[in-house]
Amino acid sequence: MSPSQILEPTPELSKALHANVVSDQASSSIINRLKSKNKELQTQSVNTYQKFWKDSEINNEESRADMYKTLTNTYYNLVTDFYEYGWGESFHFARRSIGETQRESIRRHEHILFSAARISPGMKVLDVGCGVGGPARECVRLTGAHITGLNNNDYQIQRANIYAAKHKQENFSTFVKGDFMDMPFEDNSFDAVYAIEATCHAPVLEGVYSQMYRVLKPGGYFAIYEWCLTDNFDESNAEHKKLALDIEHGDGIAKLFTAKVALQAAKNAGFELEIVTDLAHETVAGNEIPWFAALDIGVVSFNGIQGFARSQVGRVFTTNVVKLLEKVGIAPAGTVQVQDVLLTAADALVAGAKKEIFTPMYLIVGRKPLN
Ligand SMILES: CC(C)=CCC[C@@H](C)[C@H]1CC[C@H]2C3=C(CC[C@]12C)[C@@]1(C)CC[C@H](O)C[C@@H]1CC3
């Protein structure tokens, strides 16, 4: 396969691929969304994504890093509908306390970060890698700040705008298309910047953190949840390497970095660090249920569609429905592969968490010096 066979995830492609979906309402079902895709383009997008990981000249770390925009953008063109179906509007994990619902825990995890970033009413805040805007909408509700969501994926931006309209938040949020390694904003333009499980898509962490530093006003706060390999990760251990690769493949990540690299990158970017901790390994009352439990549910769950989708029976059910839809021509060819990629992600994330070699919540909070 040659890179010339790559289908670039341009705005035109996004329009053609999801044409009927974006004009649809916020809550259209996954079956309707799959039905509305441009089948040919969806199949070519699946093939493009898989080239980064299967037999092809771009199946290597260097190509994935060089082509991180194509890799991650294509990934989100394929998985966004599945994420919303099986997870919700906030694409991140959270620790849970006994009696707390999944949705409550997700919100609480966001509140922890908003409060660490000292976000208050009227502030101008940047959400880097905002997904379909779930955390941004919660930040508006909680703090009364104005949020700019930066995202390089056109489809997610369109979804975020649909949700903003549904929640009557158009005056409190703006969603901007752009690359977080080269942000389309002036220096010193935001009062606070945060990123939730998004900067792991960068080919170089220092690159994205330096951009966050540049656009932040002096004295402003930077707060992130980073996906990292922990100190237990052993580069020479084949099982560890395979898990890291499966997480990368399953989650659209060019390369996972260690917590040490992330910490050094934040220092090099210029931040004065105030909090650095792995929340996955913090034993604090109120967080009895680990983050990965949401993907390790057991045989079956009747806790809403999303709980069911994540259970063993739900996973098999979804795979079989997608197979059937693909067979009868309702879903584009390749959709089963997308579900498979996601199941690879789920298994590798849970295994990586249990071996304590991976965390999705390495918390780094810092400040841009006043002078
Ligand atoms: C990729 C990054 C940096 C963040 C996203 C984290 C999570 C929201 C996703 C990671 C694995 C995903 C899976 C699903 C939803 C979103 C994630 C938890 C599904 C439950 C969606 C429905 C599918 O049928 C199964 C998926 C398993 C993995």
Short mmCIF file of C-alpha atoms and ligand atoms in Angstrom, two decimals:
data_model
loop_
_atom_site.label_atom_id
_atom_site.label_comp_id
_atom_site.label_asym_id
_atom_site.label_seq_id
_atom_site.Cartn_x
_atom_site.Cartn_y
_atom_site.Cartn_z
CA MET A 1 0.00 0.00 0.00
CA SER A 2 1.41 3.38 -0.79
CA PRO A 3 0.71 6.65 1.05
CA SER A 4 -0.88 7.86 -2.20
CA GLN A 5 -3.76 5.49 -1.43
CA ILE A 6 -4.44 7.40 1.75
CA LEU A 7 -7.77 9.19 1.87
CA GLU A 8 -7.02 12.54 3.50
CA PRO A 9 -9.66 13.60 6.09
CA THR A 10 -10.27 17.03 4.58
CA PRO A 11 -13.30 19.25 5.35
CA GLU A 12 -14.72 18.21 1.94
CA LEU A 13 -14.35 14.54 2.87
CA SER A 14 -16.07 15.14 6.20
CA LYS A 15 -18.97 16.87 4.45
CA ALA A 16 -19.40 14.06 1.95
CA LEU A 17 -18.83 11.27 4.49
CA HIS A 18 -21.27 12.45 7.15
CA ALA A 19 -23.46 14.57 4.87
CA ASN A 20 -26.85 13.47 6.12
CA VAL A 21 -25.76 12.98 9.71
CA VAL A 22 -24.67 16.50 10.55
CA SER A 23 -27.92 18.07 9.51
CA ASP A 24 -29.62 15.59 11.79
CA GLN A 25 -30.68 16.13 15.40
CA ALA A 26 -28.33 15.69 18.35
CA SER A 27 -29.91 12.42 19.37
CA SER A 28 -30.20 10.42 16.14
CA SER A 29 -29.52 6.69 16.68
CA ILE A 30 -26.28 4.98 15.71
CA ILE A 31 -28.15 2.88 13.13
CA ASN A 32 -29.52 6.01 11.44
CA ARG A 33 -26.09 7.57 11.49
CA LEU A 34 -24.41 4.49 9.99
CA LYS A 35 -27.14 4.33 7.37
CA SER A 36 -26.55 7.96 6.38
CA LYS A 37 -22.79 7.64 5.78
CA ASN A 38 -21.30 7.75 2.32
CA LYS A 39 -20.47 4.04 2.10
CA GLU A 40 -17.57 4.25 -0.34
CA LEU A 41 -15.82 7.01 1.64
CA GLN A 42 -16.39 5.25 4.95
CA THR A 43 -14.83 2.03 3.61
CA GLN A 44 -11.86 3.94 2.21
CA SER A 45 -11.44 5.72 5.56
CA VAL A 46 -11.34 2.38 7.40
CA ASN A 47 -8.69 1.15 4.94
CA THR A 48 -6.69 4.35 5.41
CA TYR A 49 -6.76 3.98 9.22
CA GLN A 50 -5.75 0.33 9.14
CA LYS A 51 -2.75 1.08 6.89
CA PHE A 52 -1.08 2.75 9.86
CA TRP A 53 -1.20 -0.57 11.76
CA LYS A 54 -1.26 -3.41 9.23
CA ASP A 55 0.86 -4.52 6.26
CA SER A 56 1.86 -1.28 4.59
CA GLU A 57 4.83 1.03 4.27
CA ILE A 58 3.33 3.44 6.79
CA ASN A 59 2.90 0.83 9.52
CA ASN A 60 5.72 2.23 11.66
CA GLU A 61 6.21 4.73 14.49
CA GLU A 62 7.85 7.35 12.31
CA SER A 63 5.04 7.48 9.74
CA ARG A 64 2.41 7.55 12.46
CA ALA A 65 4.14 10.53 14.08
CA ASP A 66 4.70 12.33 10.75
CA MET A 67 1.07 11.76 9.71
CA TYR A 68 -0.54 12.21 13.15
CA LYS A 69 -3.20 14.56 11.75
CA THR A 70 -4.38 12.05 9.13
CA LEU A 71 -4.23 9.21 11.64
CA THR A 72 -6.20 10.88 14.44
CA ASN A 73 -8.65 12.70 12.21
CA THR A 74 -9.49 9.52 10.29
CA TYR A 75 -9.88 7.67 13.60
CA TYR A 76 -12.42 10.21 14.90
CA ASN A 77 -14.31 10.22 11.58
CA LEU A 78 -14.83 6.50 12.19
CA VAL A 79 -15.42 6.21 15.93
CA THR A 80 -17.33 9.33 16.99
CA ASP A 81 -20.77 7.76 16.49
CA PHE A 82 -19.70 4.65 18.41
CA TYR A 83 -18.32 6.78 21.25
CA GLU A 84 -21.59 8.68 21.60
CA TYR A 85 -23.59 5.43 21.47
CA GLY A 86 -21.48 3.52 24.03
CA TRP A 87 -20.17 6.34 26.21
CA GLY A 88 -21.94 9.69 25.94
CA GLU A 89 -20.85 13.23 25.10
CA SER A 90 -17.69 13.45 27.26
CA PHE A 91 -14.96 11.28 25.80
CA HIS A 92 -12.90 10.50 28.90
CA PHE A 93 -12.66 8.21 31.91
CA ALA A 94 -13.33 8.90 35.60
CA ARG A 95 -12.95 7.24 38.97
CA ARG A 96 -16.25 6.54 40.64
CA SER A 97 -17.48 6.44 44.22
CA ILE A 98 -19.93 3.91 45.59
CA GLY A 99 -23.49 4.93 44.65
CA GLU A 100 -22.30 7.43 42.05
CA THR A 101 -23.53 6.97 38.47
CA GLN A 102 -21.15 6.85 35.52
CA ARG A 103 -22.41 10.24 34.30
CA GLU A 104 -22.00 11.83 37.75
CA SER A 105 -18.45 10.52 37.99
CA ILE A 106 -17.61 11.90 34.55
CA ARG A 107 -18.89 15.33 35.60
CA ARG A 108 -17.06 15.23 38.94
CA HIS A 109 -13.81 14.39 37.13
CA GLU A 110 -14.36 17.44 34.93
CA HIS A 111 -15.15 19.65 37.94
CA ILE A 112 -11.85 18.64 39.57
CA LEU A 113 -9.97 19.93 36.52
CA PHE A 114 -12.04 23.12 36.15
CA SER A 115 -11.41 23.96 39.76
CA ALA A 116 -7.66 23.18 39.44
CA ALA A 117 -7.56 25.59 36.48
CA ARG A 118 -9.29 28.23 38.71
CA ILE A 119 -12.01 28.83 36.07
CA SER A 120 -14.53 31.48 37.13
CA PRO A 121 -17.44 33.44 35.55
CA GLY A 122 -16.58 35.58 32.55
CA MET A 123 -13.19 34.01 31.92
CA LYS A 124 -12.10 33.17 28.39
CA VAL A 125 -11.06 29.52 28.48
CA LEU A 126 -9.56 27.16 25.90
CA ASP A 127 -10.50 23.45 25.76
CA VAL A 128 -7.82 21.71 23.71
CA GLY A 129 -9.13 18.68 21.79
CA CYS A 130 -12.72 19.29 22.84
CA GLY A 131 -14.38 16.24 21.21
CA VAL A 132 -18.10 16.89 20.71
CA GLY A 133 -17.98 19.44 23.52
CA GLY A 134 -19.30 17.47 26.53
CA PRO A 135 -16.75 18.91 29.03
CA ALA A 136 -17.01 22.41 27.50
CA ARG A 137 -20.79 22.43 28.04
CA GLU A 138 -20.31 21.27 31.61
CA CYS A 139 -17.70 23.98 32.17
CA VAL A 140 -20.16 26.64 30.95
CA ARG A 141 -22.86 25.25 33.27
CA LEU A 142 -20.54 25.02 36.27
CA THR A 143 -18.46 28.16 35.95
CA GLY A 144 -20.19 30.63 33.64
CA ALA A 145 -16.96 31.02 31.67
CA HIS A 146 -16.80 31.31 27.87
CA ILE A 147 -15.22 28.22 26.32
CA THR A 148 -13.43 27.98 23.00
CA GLY A 149 -13.18 24.34 21.95
CA LEU A 150 -10.29 23.52 19.61
CA ASN A 151 -10.59 20.40 17.50
CA ASN A 152 -9.07 19.22 14.22
CA ASN A 153 -12.00 16.99 13.32
CA ASP A 154 -14.76 18.68 11.31
CA TYR A 155 -17.40 16.10 12.18
CA GLN A 156 -16.85 16.52 15.93
CA ILE A 157 -17.03 20.30 15.55
CA GLN A 158 -20.33 19.95 13.73
CA ARG A 159 -21.64 17.66 16.48
CA ALA A 160 -20.43 20.13 19.14
CA ASN A 161 -22.31 22.98 17.41
CA ILE A 162 -25.49 20.90 17.21
CA TYR A 163 -25.26 20.17 20.96
CA ALA A 164 -24.45 23.81 21.81
CA ALA A 165 -27.63 24.88 20.00
CA LYS A 166 -29.66 22.17 21.74
CA HIS A 167 -28.42 23.42 25.14
CA LYS A 168 -28.79 27.10 24.18
CA GLN A 169 -25.11 27.69 24.85
CA GLU A 170 -24.20 29.35 21.54
CA ASN A 171 -23.27 32.58 23.32
CA PHE A 172 -21.01 30.80 25.78
CA SER A 173 -19.00 28.58 23.48
CA THR A 174 -17.23 28.61 20.13
CA PHE A 175 -15.81 25.57 18.40
CA VAL A 176 -12.78 26.20 16.22
CA LYS A 177 -11.16 23.90 13.70
CA GLY A 178 -7.40 23.72 14.09
CA ASP A 179 -4.24 21.77 14.83
CA PHE A 180 -3.19 21.92 18.48
CA MET A 181 0.48 21.81 17.39
CA ASP A 182 -0.05 25.14 15.60
CA MET A 183 -3.02 26.84 17.25
CA PRO A 184 -4.97 29.51 15.34
CA PHE A 185 -4.95 31.94 18.30
CA GLU A 186 -3.00 35.04 19.31
CA ASP A 187 -0.39 34.89 22.08
CA ASN A 188 -1.71 35.52 25.62
CA SER A 189 -5.37 35.28 24.64
CA PHE A 190 -6.93 32.91 27.23
CA ASP A 191 -7.38 33.19 31.01
CA ALA A 192 -7.10 29.41 31.44
CA VAL A 193 -6.38 26.40 29.21
CA TYR A 194 -7.27 22.77 29.83
CA ALA A 195 -7.17 19.45 27.97
CA ILE A 196 -8.95 16.25 28.91
CA GLU A 197 -7.45 13.06 27.49
CA ALA A 198 -6.70 14.76 24.18
CA THR A 199 -3.08 15.87 24.02
CA CYS A 200 -1.99 12.19 23.85
CA HIS A 201 -2.76 12.50 20.11
CA ALA A 202 0.22 14.87 19.71
CA PRO A 203 3.37 13.50 18.08
CA VAL A 204 5.46 15.51 20.58
CA LEU A 205 3.99 16.57 23.93
CA GLU A 206 6.26 19.57 24.28
CA GLY A 207 4.82 20.88 21.00
CA VAL A 208 1.23 20.99 22.19
CA TYR A 209 2.08 22.13 25.75
CA SER A 210 4.19 24.98 24.33
CA GLN A 211 1.23 26.08 22.22
CA MET A 212 -0.98 26.02 25.33
CA TYR A 213 1.63 28.12 27.10
CA ARG A 214 1.84 30.59 24.22
CA VAL A 215 -1.90 31.30 24.06
CA LEU A 216 -2.32 31.48 27.85
CA LYS A 217 -2.19 34.89 29.55
CA PRO A 218 0.64 35.39 32.08
CA GLY A 219 -0.58 34.20 35.49
CA GLY A 220 -3.18 31.91 33.86
CA TYR A 221 -3.60 28.23 34.70
CA PHE A 222 -2.94 25.14 32.57
CA ALA A 223 -4.62 21.88 33.68
CA ILE A 224 -4.57 18.55 31.85
CA TYR A 225 -5.43 14.88 32.21
CA GLU A 226 -2.76 13.09 30.18
CA TRP A 227 -2.74 9.50 28.87
CA CYS A 228 0.65 8.07 29.91
CA LEU A 229 2.65 4.92 30.32
CA THR A 230 3.68 4.66 33.98
CA ASP A 231 7.07 3.94 35.54
CA ASN A 232 6.09 0.22 35.58
CA PHE A 233 6.13 0.15 31.78
CA ASP A 234 9.12 -1.86 30.60
CA GLU A 235 10.23 -1.12 27.05
CA SER A 236 11.93 -4.53 26.85
CA ASN A 237 8.83 -6.46 27.91
CA ALA A 238 7.04 -7.79 24.78
CA GLU A 239 3.68 -7.99 26.55
CA HIS A 240 3.93 -4.36 27.70
CA LYS A 241 4.93 -3.26 24.19
CA LYS A 242 1.97 -5.13 22.64
CA LEU A 243 -0.47 -3.54 25.11
CA ALA A 244 0.89 -0.06 24.39
CA LEU A 245 0.58 -0.71 20.63
CA ASP A 246 -2.99 -1.99 21.04
CA ILE A 247 -3.92 1.14 23.02
CA GLU A 248 -2.38 3.29 20.28
CA HIS A 249 -4.18 1.39 17.50
CA GLY A 250 -7.49 1.21 19.39
CA ASP A 251 -7.46 4.89 20.32
CA GLY A 252 -5.98 6.71 17.34
CA ILE A 253 -2.70 7.62 19.03
CA ALA A 254 0.55 7.97 17.07
CA LYS A 255 2.72 7.27 20.14
CA LEU A 256 2.12 6.96 23.85
CA PHE A 257 4.66 8.68 26.08
CA THR A 258 5.68 8.00 29.66
CA ALA A 259 4.60 10.16 32.59
CA LYS A 260 8.25 11.26 32.94
CA VAL A 261 8.25 12.56 29.36
CA ALA A 262 4.94 14.39 29.94
CA LEU A 263 6.23 16.01 33.12
CA GLN A 264 9.47 17.13 31.47
CA ALA A 265 7.50 18.47 28.48
CA ALA A 266 5.32 20.61 30.77
CA LYS A 267 8.45 21.97 32.50
CA ASN A 268 10.18 22.63 29.17
CA ALA A 269 7.12 24.46 27.89
CA GLY A 270 7.72 26.94 30.74
CA PHE A 271 4.95 26.19 33.26
CA GLU A 272 5.50 26.59 37.00
CA LEU A 273 4.01 23.30 38.13
CA GLU A 274 1.69 23.18 41.14
CA ILE A 275 0.12 19.68 40.97
CA VAL A 276 1.56 16.56 39.37
CA THR A 277 -0.13 13.29 40.30
CA ASP A 278 -1.55 10.13 38.79
CA LEU A 279 -5.19 10.12 39.93
CA ALA A 280 -5.52 6.47 38.88
CA HIS A 281 -3.20 5.51 41.72
CA GLU A 282 -4.29 8.01 44.33
CA THR A 283 -6.14 6.18 47.09
CA VAL A 284 -8.59 8.84 48.18
CA ALA A 285 -11.94 8.22 49.84
CA GLY A 286 -14.78 8.75 47.37
CA ASN A 287 -12.97 7.08 44.48
CA GLU A 288 -13.37 3.43 45.37
CA ILE A 289 -14.19 2.24 41.86
CA PRO A 290 -11.27 2.47 39.42
CA TRP A 291 -11.66 4.24 36.06
CA PHE A 292 -11.36 1.07 33.98
CA ALA A 293 -14.32 -0.61 35.75
CA ALA A 294 -16.58 1.14 33.22
CA LEU A 295 -15.01 -1.02 30.49
CA ASP A 296 -14.77 -4.14 32.66
CA ILE A 297 -18.42 -4.51 33.52
CA GLY A 298 -18.89 -8.28 33.39
CA VAL A 299 -21.36 -10.44 31.52
CA VAL A 300 -24.30 -8.10 31.20
CA SER A 301 -25.56 -4.75 32.45
CA PHE A 302 -29.01 -3.25 32.13
CA ASN A 303 -27.78 0.15 33.26
CA GLY A 304 -29.04 2.04 30.21
CA ILE A 305 -27.97 1.56 26.58
CA GLN A 306 -24.43 2.67 27.37
CA GLY A 307 -23.98 0.27 30.28
CA PHE A 308 -25.34 -2.55 28.12
CA ALA A 309 -23.07 -1.61 25.17
CA ARG A 310 -20.00 -1.93 27.38
CA SER A 311 -20.90 -5.29 28.94
CA GLN A 312 -19.70 -8.60 27.42
CA VAL A 313 -23.15 -9.45 26.08
CA GLY A 314 -23.57 -5.87 24.81
CA ARG A 315 -20.24 -6.02 22.97
CA VAL A 316 -21.21 -9.27 21.23
CA PHE A 317 -24.68 -7.87 20.51
CA THR A 318 -23.26 -4.67 18.94
CA THR A 319 -20.73 -6.65 16.87
CA ASN A 320 -23.46 -8.93 15.52
CA VAL A 321 -25.87 -6.09 14.75
CA VAL A 322 -23.09 -4.24 12.92
CA LYS A 323 -22.21 -7.45 11.00
CA LEU A 324 -25.84 -7.83 9.96
CA LEU A 325 -26.17 -4.16 8.97
CA GLU A 326 -22.99 -4.46 6.94
CA LYS A 327 -24.20 -7.67 5.26
CA VAL A 328 -27.53 -6.20 4.17
CA GLY A 329 -25.83 -3.01 2.97
CA ILE A 330 -27.22 -0.63 5.61
CA ALA A 331 -23.83 0.00 7.23
CA PRO A 332 -20.77 0.59 5.04
CA ALA A 333 -18.27 -2.25 4.54
CA GLY A 334 -15.56 -1.91 7.18
CA THR A 335 -17.86 -0.89 10.05
CA VAL A 336 -17.25 -4.24 11.78
CA GLN A 337 -13.54 -3.43 11.67
CA VAL A 338 -14.25 -0.15 13.48
CA GLN A 339 -16.07 -2.03 16.25
CA ASP A 340 -13.11 -4.49 16.38
CA VAL A 341 -10.62 -1.62 16.72
CA LEU A 342 -12.68 -0.31 19.65
CA LEU A 343 -12.83 -3.71 21.32
CA THR A 344 -9.03 -3.92 20.97
CA ALA A 345 -8.89 -0.55 22.72
CA ALA A 346 -11.21 -1.65 25.53
CA ASP A 347 -9.27 -4.87 26.23
CA ALA A 348 -5.84 -3.22 26.09
CA LEU A 349 -6.92 -0.30 28.30
CA VAL A 350 -8.28 -2.65 30.98
CA ALA A 351 -5.21 -4.93 30.78
CA GLY A 352 -2.83 -1.95 30.85
CA ALA A 353 -4.67 -0.56 33.89
CA LYS A 354 -4.59 -3.87 35.77
CA LYS A 355 -0.86 -4.24 35.11
CA GLU A 356 -0.49 -0.62 36.24
CA ILE A 357 1.51 0.29 33.14
CA PHE A 358 -1.00 2.85 31.84
CA THR A 359 -3.01 5.76 33.17
CA PRO A 360 -5.51 8.08 31.43
CA MET A 361 -5.47 10.59 34.28
CA TYR A 362 -1.98 11.86 34.90
CA LEU A 363 -2.93 15.27 36.27
CA ILE A 364 -0.61 18.19 35.57
CA VAL A 365 -1.54 21.67 36.75
CA GLY A 366 0.76 24.63 36.21
CA ARG A 367 0.84 28.34 35.79
CA LYS A 368 2.34 30.64 33.20
CA PRO A 369 4.67 32.94 35.13
CA LEU A 370 3.56 36.56 35.45
CA ASN A 371 6.74 37.86 33.88
C1 LIG B 1 -9.03 8.07 22.67
C2 LIG B 1 -9.01 8.95 23.84
C3 LIG B 1 -7.77 9.72 24.04
C4 LIG B 1 -10.03 9.09 24.71
C5 LIG B 1 -11.32 8.36 24.65
C6 LIG B 1 -11.53 7.49 25.87
C7 LIG B 1 -12.86 6.72 25.89
C8 LIG B 1 -14.05 7.66 25.85
C9 LIG B 1 -12.95 5.64 24.76
C10 LIG B 1 -11.77 4.67 24.81
C11 LIG B 1 -12.28 3.29 24.34
C12 LIG B 1 -13.70 3.57 23.87
C13 LIG B 1 -14.71 2.47 23.70
C14 LIG B 1 -16.07 2.82 23.61
C15 LIG B 1 -16.55 4.19 23.93
C16 LIG B 1 -15.46 5.24 24.10
C17 LIG B 1 -14.19 4.69 24.79
C18 LIG B 1 -14.50 4.21 26.19
C19 LIG B 1 -17.14 1.77 23.33
C20 LIG B 1 -17.83 1.43 24.64
C21 LIG B 1 -18.18 2.32 22.32
C22 LIG B 1 -19.21 1.28 21.90
C23 LIG B 1 -18.48 0.10 21.28
O1 LIG B 1 -19.42 -0.86 20.87
C24 LIG B 1 -17.51 -0.54 22.29
C25 LIG B 1 -16.47 0.54 22.65
C26 LIG B 1 -15.32 0.02 23.48
C27 LIG B 1 -14.23 1.08 23.55
#
